[in-house]
Short mmCIF file of C-alpha atoms in Angstrom, two decimals:
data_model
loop_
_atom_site.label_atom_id
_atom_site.label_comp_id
_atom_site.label_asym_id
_atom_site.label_seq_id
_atom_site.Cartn_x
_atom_site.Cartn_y
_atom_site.Cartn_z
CA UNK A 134 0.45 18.96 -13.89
CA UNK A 135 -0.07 18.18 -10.16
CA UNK A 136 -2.15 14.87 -9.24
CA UNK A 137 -3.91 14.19 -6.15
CA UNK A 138 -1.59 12.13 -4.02
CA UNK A 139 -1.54 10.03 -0.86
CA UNK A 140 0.60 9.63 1.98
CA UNK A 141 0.45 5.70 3.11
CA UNK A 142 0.76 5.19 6.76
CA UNK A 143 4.64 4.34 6.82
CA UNK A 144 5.32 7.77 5.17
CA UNK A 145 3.82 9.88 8.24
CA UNK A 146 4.64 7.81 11.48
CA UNK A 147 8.02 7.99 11.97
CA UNK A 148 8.59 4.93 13.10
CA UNK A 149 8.92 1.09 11.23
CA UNK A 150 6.81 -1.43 9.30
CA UNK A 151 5.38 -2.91 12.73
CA UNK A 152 6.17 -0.11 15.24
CA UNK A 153 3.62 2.39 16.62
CA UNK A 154 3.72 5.43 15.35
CA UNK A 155 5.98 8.05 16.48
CA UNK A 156 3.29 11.10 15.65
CA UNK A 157 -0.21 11.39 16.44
CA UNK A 158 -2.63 10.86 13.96
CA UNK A 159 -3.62 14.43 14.16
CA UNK A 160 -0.04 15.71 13.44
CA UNK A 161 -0.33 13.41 10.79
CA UNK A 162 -2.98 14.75 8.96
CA UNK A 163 -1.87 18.39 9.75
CA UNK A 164 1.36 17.65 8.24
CA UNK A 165 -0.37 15.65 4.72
CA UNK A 166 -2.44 18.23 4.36
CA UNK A 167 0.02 20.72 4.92
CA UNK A 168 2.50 19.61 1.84
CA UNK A 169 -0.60 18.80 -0.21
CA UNK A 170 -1.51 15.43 0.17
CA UNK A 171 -5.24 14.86 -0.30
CA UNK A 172 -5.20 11.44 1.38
CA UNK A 173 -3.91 9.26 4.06
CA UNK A 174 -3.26 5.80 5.05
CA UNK A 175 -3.76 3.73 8.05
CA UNK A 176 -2.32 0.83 9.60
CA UNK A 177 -4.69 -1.41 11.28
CA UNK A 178 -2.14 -1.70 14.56
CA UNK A 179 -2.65 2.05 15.15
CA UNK A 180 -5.93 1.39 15.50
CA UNK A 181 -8.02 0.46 18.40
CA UNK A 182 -11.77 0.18 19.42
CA UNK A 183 -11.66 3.57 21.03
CA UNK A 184 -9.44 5.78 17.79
CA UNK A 185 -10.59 8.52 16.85
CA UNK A 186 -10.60 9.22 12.93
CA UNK A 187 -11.64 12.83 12.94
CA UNK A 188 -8.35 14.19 12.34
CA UNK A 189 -9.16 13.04 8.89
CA UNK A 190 -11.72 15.11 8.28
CA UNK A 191 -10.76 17.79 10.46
CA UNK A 192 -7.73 18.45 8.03
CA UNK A 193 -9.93 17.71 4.48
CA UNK A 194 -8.57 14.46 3.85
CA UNK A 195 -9.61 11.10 2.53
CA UNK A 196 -8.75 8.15 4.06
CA UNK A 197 -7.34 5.84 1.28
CA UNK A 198 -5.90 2.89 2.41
CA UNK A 199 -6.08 0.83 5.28
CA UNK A 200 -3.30 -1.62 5.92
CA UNK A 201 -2.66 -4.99 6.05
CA UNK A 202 -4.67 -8.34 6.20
CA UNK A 203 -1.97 -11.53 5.97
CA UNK A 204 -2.25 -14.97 6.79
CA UNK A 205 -5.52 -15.37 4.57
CA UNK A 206 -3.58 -16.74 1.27
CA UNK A 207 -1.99 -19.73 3.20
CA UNK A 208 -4.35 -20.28 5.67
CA UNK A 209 -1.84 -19.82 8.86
CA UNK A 210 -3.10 -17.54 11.12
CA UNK A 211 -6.95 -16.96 11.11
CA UNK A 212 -7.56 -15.10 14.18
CA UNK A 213 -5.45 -12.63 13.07
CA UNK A 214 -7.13 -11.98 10.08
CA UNK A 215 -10.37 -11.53 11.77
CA UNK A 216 -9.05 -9.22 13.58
CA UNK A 217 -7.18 -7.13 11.32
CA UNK A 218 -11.37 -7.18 9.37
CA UNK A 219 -12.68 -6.09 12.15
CA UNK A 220 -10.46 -2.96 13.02
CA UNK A 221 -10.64 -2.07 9.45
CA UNK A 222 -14.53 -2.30 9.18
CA UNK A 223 -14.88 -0.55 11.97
CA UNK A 224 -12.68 2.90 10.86
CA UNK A 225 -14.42 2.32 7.79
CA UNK A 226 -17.54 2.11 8.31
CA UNK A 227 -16.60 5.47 10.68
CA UNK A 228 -15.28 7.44 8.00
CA UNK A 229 -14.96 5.25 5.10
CA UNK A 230 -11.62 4.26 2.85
CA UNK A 231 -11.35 3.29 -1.01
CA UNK A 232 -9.70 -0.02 -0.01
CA UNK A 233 -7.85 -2.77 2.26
CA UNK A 234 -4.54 -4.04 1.18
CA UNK A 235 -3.42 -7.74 1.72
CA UNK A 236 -0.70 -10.18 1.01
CA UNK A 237 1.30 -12.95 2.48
CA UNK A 238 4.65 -12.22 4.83
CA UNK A 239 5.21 -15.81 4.36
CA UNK A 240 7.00 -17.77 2.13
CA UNK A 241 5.43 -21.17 0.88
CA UNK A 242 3.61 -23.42 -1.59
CA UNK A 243 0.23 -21.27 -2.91
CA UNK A 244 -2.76 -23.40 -2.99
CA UNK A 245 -4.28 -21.09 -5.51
CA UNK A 246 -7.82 -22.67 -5.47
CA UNK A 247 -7.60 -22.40 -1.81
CA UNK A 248 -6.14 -18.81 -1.71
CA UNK A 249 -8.59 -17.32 -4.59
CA UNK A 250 -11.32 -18.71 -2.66
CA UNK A 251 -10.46 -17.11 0.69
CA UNK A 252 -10.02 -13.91 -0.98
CA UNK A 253 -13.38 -14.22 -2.72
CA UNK A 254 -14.83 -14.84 0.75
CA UNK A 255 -12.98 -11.96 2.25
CA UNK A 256 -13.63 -9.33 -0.71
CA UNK A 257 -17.10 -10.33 -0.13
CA UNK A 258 -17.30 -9.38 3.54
CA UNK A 259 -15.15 -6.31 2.75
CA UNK A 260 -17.80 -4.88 0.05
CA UNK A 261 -20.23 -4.65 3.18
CA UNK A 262 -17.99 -2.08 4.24
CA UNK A 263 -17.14 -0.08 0.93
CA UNK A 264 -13.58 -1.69 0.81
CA UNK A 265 -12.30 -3.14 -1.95
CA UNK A 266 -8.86 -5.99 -1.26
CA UNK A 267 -5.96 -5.10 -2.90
CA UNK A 268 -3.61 -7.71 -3.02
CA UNK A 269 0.12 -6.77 -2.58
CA UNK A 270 2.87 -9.11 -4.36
CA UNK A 271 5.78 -9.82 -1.93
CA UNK A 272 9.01 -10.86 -3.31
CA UNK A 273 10.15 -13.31 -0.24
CA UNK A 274 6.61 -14.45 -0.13
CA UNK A 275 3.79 -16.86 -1.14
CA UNK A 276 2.53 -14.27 -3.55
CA UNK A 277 5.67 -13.28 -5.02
CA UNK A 278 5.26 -11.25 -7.89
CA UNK A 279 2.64 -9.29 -10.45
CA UNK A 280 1.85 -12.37 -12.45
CA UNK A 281 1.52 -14.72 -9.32
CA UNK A 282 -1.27 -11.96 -7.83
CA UNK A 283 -2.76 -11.79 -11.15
CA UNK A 284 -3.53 -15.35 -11.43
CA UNK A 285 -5.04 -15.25 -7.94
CA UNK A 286 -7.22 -12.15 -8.87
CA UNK A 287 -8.04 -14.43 -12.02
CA UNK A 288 -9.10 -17.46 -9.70
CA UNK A 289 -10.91 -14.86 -7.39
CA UNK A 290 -13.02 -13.97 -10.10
CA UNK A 291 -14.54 -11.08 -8.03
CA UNK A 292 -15.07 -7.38 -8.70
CA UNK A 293 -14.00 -6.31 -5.36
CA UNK A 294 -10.64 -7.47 -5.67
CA UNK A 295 -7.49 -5.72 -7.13
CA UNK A 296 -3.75 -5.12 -7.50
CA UNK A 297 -1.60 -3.19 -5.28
CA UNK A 298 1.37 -2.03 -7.14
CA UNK A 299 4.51 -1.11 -5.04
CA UNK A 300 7.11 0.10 -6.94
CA UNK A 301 10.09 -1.16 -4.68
CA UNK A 302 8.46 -5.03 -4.97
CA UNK A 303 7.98 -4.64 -8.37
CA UNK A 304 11.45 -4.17 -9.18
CA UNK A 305 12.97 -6.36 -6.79
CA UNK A 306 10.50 -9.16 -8.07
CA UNK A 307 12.78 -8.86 -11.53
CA UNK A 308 9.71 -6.72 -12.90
CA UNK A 309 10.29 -4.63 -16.24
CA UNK A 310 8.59 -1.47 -17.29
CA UNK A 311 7.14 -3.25 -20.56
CA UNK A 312 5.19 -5.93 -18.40
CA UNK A 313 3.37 -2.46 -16.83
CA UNK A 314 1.74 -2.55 -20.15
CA UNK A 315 0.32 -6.33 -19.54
CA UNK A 316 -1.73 -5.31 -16.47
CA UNK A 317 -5.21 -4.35 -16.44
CA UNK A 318 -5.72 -1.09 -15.86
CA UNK A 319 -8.90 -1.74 -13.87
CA UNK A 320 -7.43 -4.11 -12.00
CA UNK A 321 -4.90 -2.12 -10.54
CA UNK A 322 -6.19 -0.48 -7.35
CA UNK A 323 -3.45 1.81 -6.47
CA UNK A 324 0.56 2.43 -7.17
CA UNK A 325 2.75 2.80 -4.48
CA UNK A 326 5.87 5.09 -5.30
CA UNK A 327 9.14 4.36 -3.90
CA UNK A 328 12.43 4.25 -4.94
CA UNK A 329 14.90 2.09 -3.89
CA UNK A 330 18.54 0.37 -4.82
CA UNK A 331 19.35 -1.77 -8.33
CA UNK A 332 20.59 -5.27 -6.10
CA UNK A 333 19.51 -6.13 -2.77
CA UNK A 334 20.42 -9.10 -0.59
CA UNK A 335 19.46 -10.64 2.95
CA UNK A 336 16.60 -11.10 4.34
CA UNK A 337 14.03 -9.09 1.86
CA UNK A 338 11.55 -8.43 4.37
CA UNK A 339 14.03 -6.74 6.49
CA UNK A 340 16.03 -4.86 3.47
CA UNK A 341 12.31 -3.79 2.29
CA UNK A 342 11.71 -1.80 5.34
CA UNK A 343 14.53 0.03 5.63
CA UNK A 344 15.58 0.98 1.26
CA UNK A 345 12.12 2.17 0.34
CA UNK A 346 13.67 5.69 -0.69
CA UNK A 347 12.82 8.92 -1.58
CA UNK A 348 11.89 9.09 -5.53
CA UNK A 349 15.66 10.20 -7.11
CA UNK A 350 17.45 8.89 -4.26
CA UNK A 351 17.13 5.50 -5.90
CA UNK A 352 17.44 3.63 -9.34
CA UNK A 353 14.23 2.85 -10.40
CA UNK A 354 12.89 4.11 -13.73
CA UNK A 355 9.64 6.10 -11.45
CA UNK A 356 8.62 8.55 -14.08
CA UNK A 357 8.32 5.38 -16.85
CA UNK A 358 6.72 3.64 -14.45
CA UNK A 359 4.00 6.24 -14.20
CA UNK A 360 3.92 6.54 -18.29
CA UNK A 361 3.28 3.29 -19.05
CA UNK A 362 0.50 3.13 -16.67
CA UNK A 363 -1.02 6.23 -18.06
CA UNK A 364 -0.74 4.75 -21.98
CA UNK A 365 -2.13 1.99 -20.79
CA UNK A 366 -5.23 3.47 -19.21
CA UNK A 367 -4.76 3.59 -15.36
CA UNK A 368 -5.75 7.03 -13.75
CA UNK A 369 -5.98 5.64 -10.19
CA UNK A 370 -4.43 6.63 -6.59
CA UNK A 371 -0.94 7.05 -5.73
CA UNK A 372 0.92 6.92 -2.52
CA UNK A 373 3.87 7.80 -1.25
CA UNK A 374 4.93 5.29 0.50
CA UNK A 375 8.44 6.02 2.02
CA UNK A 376 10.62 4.16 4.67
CA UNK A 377 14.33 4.06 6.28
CA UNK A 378 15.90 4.74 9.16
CA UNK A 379 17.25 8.60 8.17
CA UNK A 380 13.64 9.08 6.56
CA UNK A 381 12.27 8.00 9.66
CA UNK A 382 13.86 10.32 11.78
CA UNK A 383 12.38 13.52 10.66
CA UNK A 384 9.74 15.80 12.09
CA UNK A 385 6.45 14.83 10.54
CA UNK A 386 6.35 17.70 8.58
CA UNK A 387 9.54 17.83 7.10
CA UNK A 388 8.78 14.02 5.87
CA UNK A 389 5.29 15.48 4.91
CA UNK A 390 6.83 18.00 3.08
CA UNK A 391 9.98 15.83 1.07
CA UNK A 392 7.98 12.73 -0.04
CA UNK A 393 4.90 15.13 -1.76
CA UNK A 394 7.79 17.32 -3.47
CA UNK A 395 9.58 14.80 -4.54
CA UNK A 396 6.64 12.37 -5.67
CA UNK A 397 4.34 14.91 -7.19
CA UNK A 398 8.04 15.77 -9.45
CA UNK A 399 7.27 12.50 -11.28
CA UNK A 400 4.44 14.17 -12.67
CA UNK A 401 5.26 17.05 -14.21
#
């Protein structure tokens, strides 16, 4: 069986976490559609008041997911996050996208009252544009883990918000397949696929960036991952998202081409 999968916007640029991309956004979406993705992502840094989307179009592709809003959950850096809203909007409301996704790079103390109302007030200025927030547990961070972003999304109480599940934090958060089985199903906004080693240590953020591996090349239990989630009702997106330095290094096409072969594996 093949499913419709997306490429996130680390898979595709050739370049790191907080770099600019290496490729143009049209090779980009000449080499998703290429392999067979049927969506992209976007990161709101290669964006800019004068981007052009229409590559995304051009190459019969949905734009899925635009990334990231931080600093919203503690409260440290406001200006930022209006900014990162208003780049997003604005692709969005050129071309549209199922969803923003948002977390904390910082460590700290949650004030979850304060937090779940922030991201009430965000998902509300985010439905304007057709986005729903997906919040994305960090395991160095405020919002550490699946049961720390649930009870935010609880707080939130709002519709528009959701979880972002990345395989690589999952794991390294001391997740287990069975607790897949404990999350909503319509809660979960999209899965991010990525394999990645059994023990890590150092800085997480850093070791994060550079061990998100292709699916096989890793330890993590991908295909039960996918199971459970069926069983338990979730037939949402999936993205690639892939990043290290070797990965990084490839033509667009050939990373096009290896992260849809070996994701869309885990399905059949």
């Amino acid at each position: 069986m093949t499913f419709a999968l997306v490429a996130s916007h680390v898979t595709l640029s050739g370049s790191g976490f907080t770099e600019p991309a290496r490729f143009s956004l049209a090779d980009r979406c000449a080499a998703a559609a290429a392999a067979g993705f049927t969506g992209i992502g976007l990161h709101t840094n290669d964006l800019s008041p004068t981007s052009s989307v229409d590559p995304i179009r051009a190459h019969g592709l949905e734009l899925v997911e635009i990334e990231f809003l931080s600093g919203w959950a503690l409260g440290t850096d406001l200006a930022t996050v209006t900014s990162t809203e208003q780049r997003a909007f604005a692709v969005a409301d050129q071309v549209g996208a199922r969803y923003l996704s948002a977390g904390e790079y910082h460590s700290g103390p949650l004030n979850f009252a304060r937090a779940a109302a922030a991201l009430h007030e965000r998902c509300a200025r985010a439905a304007v544009h057709g986005l729903r927030i997906a919040v994305e547990p960090f395991p160095w961070s405020a919002i550490r883990d699946v049961p720390t972003a649930l009870r935010l999304l609880e707080l939130a109480d709002t519709p528009n918000a959701g979880l972002l599940l990345d395989t690589w934090h999952f794991f390294t958060a001391g997740g287990r397949i069975p607790d897949l089985a404990r999350i909503p199903p319509d809660l979960i906004v999209a899965v991010q696929l990525n394999d990645g080693p059994s023990t890590v240590s150092g800085d997480l953020l850093t070791v994060s960036r550079n061990t998100r591996l292709l699916p096989g090349d890793g330890t993590f239990d991908l295909r039960s991952v996918i199971r459970v989630l069926s069983e338990s009702g979730y037939d949402g997106v999936y993205t690639a998202e892939i990043g290290n330095p070797a990965f990084r290094a490839l033509p667009v096409e050939e990373a096009a081409h290896l992260a849809y072969e070996k994701v869309q594996r885990l399905f059949t």
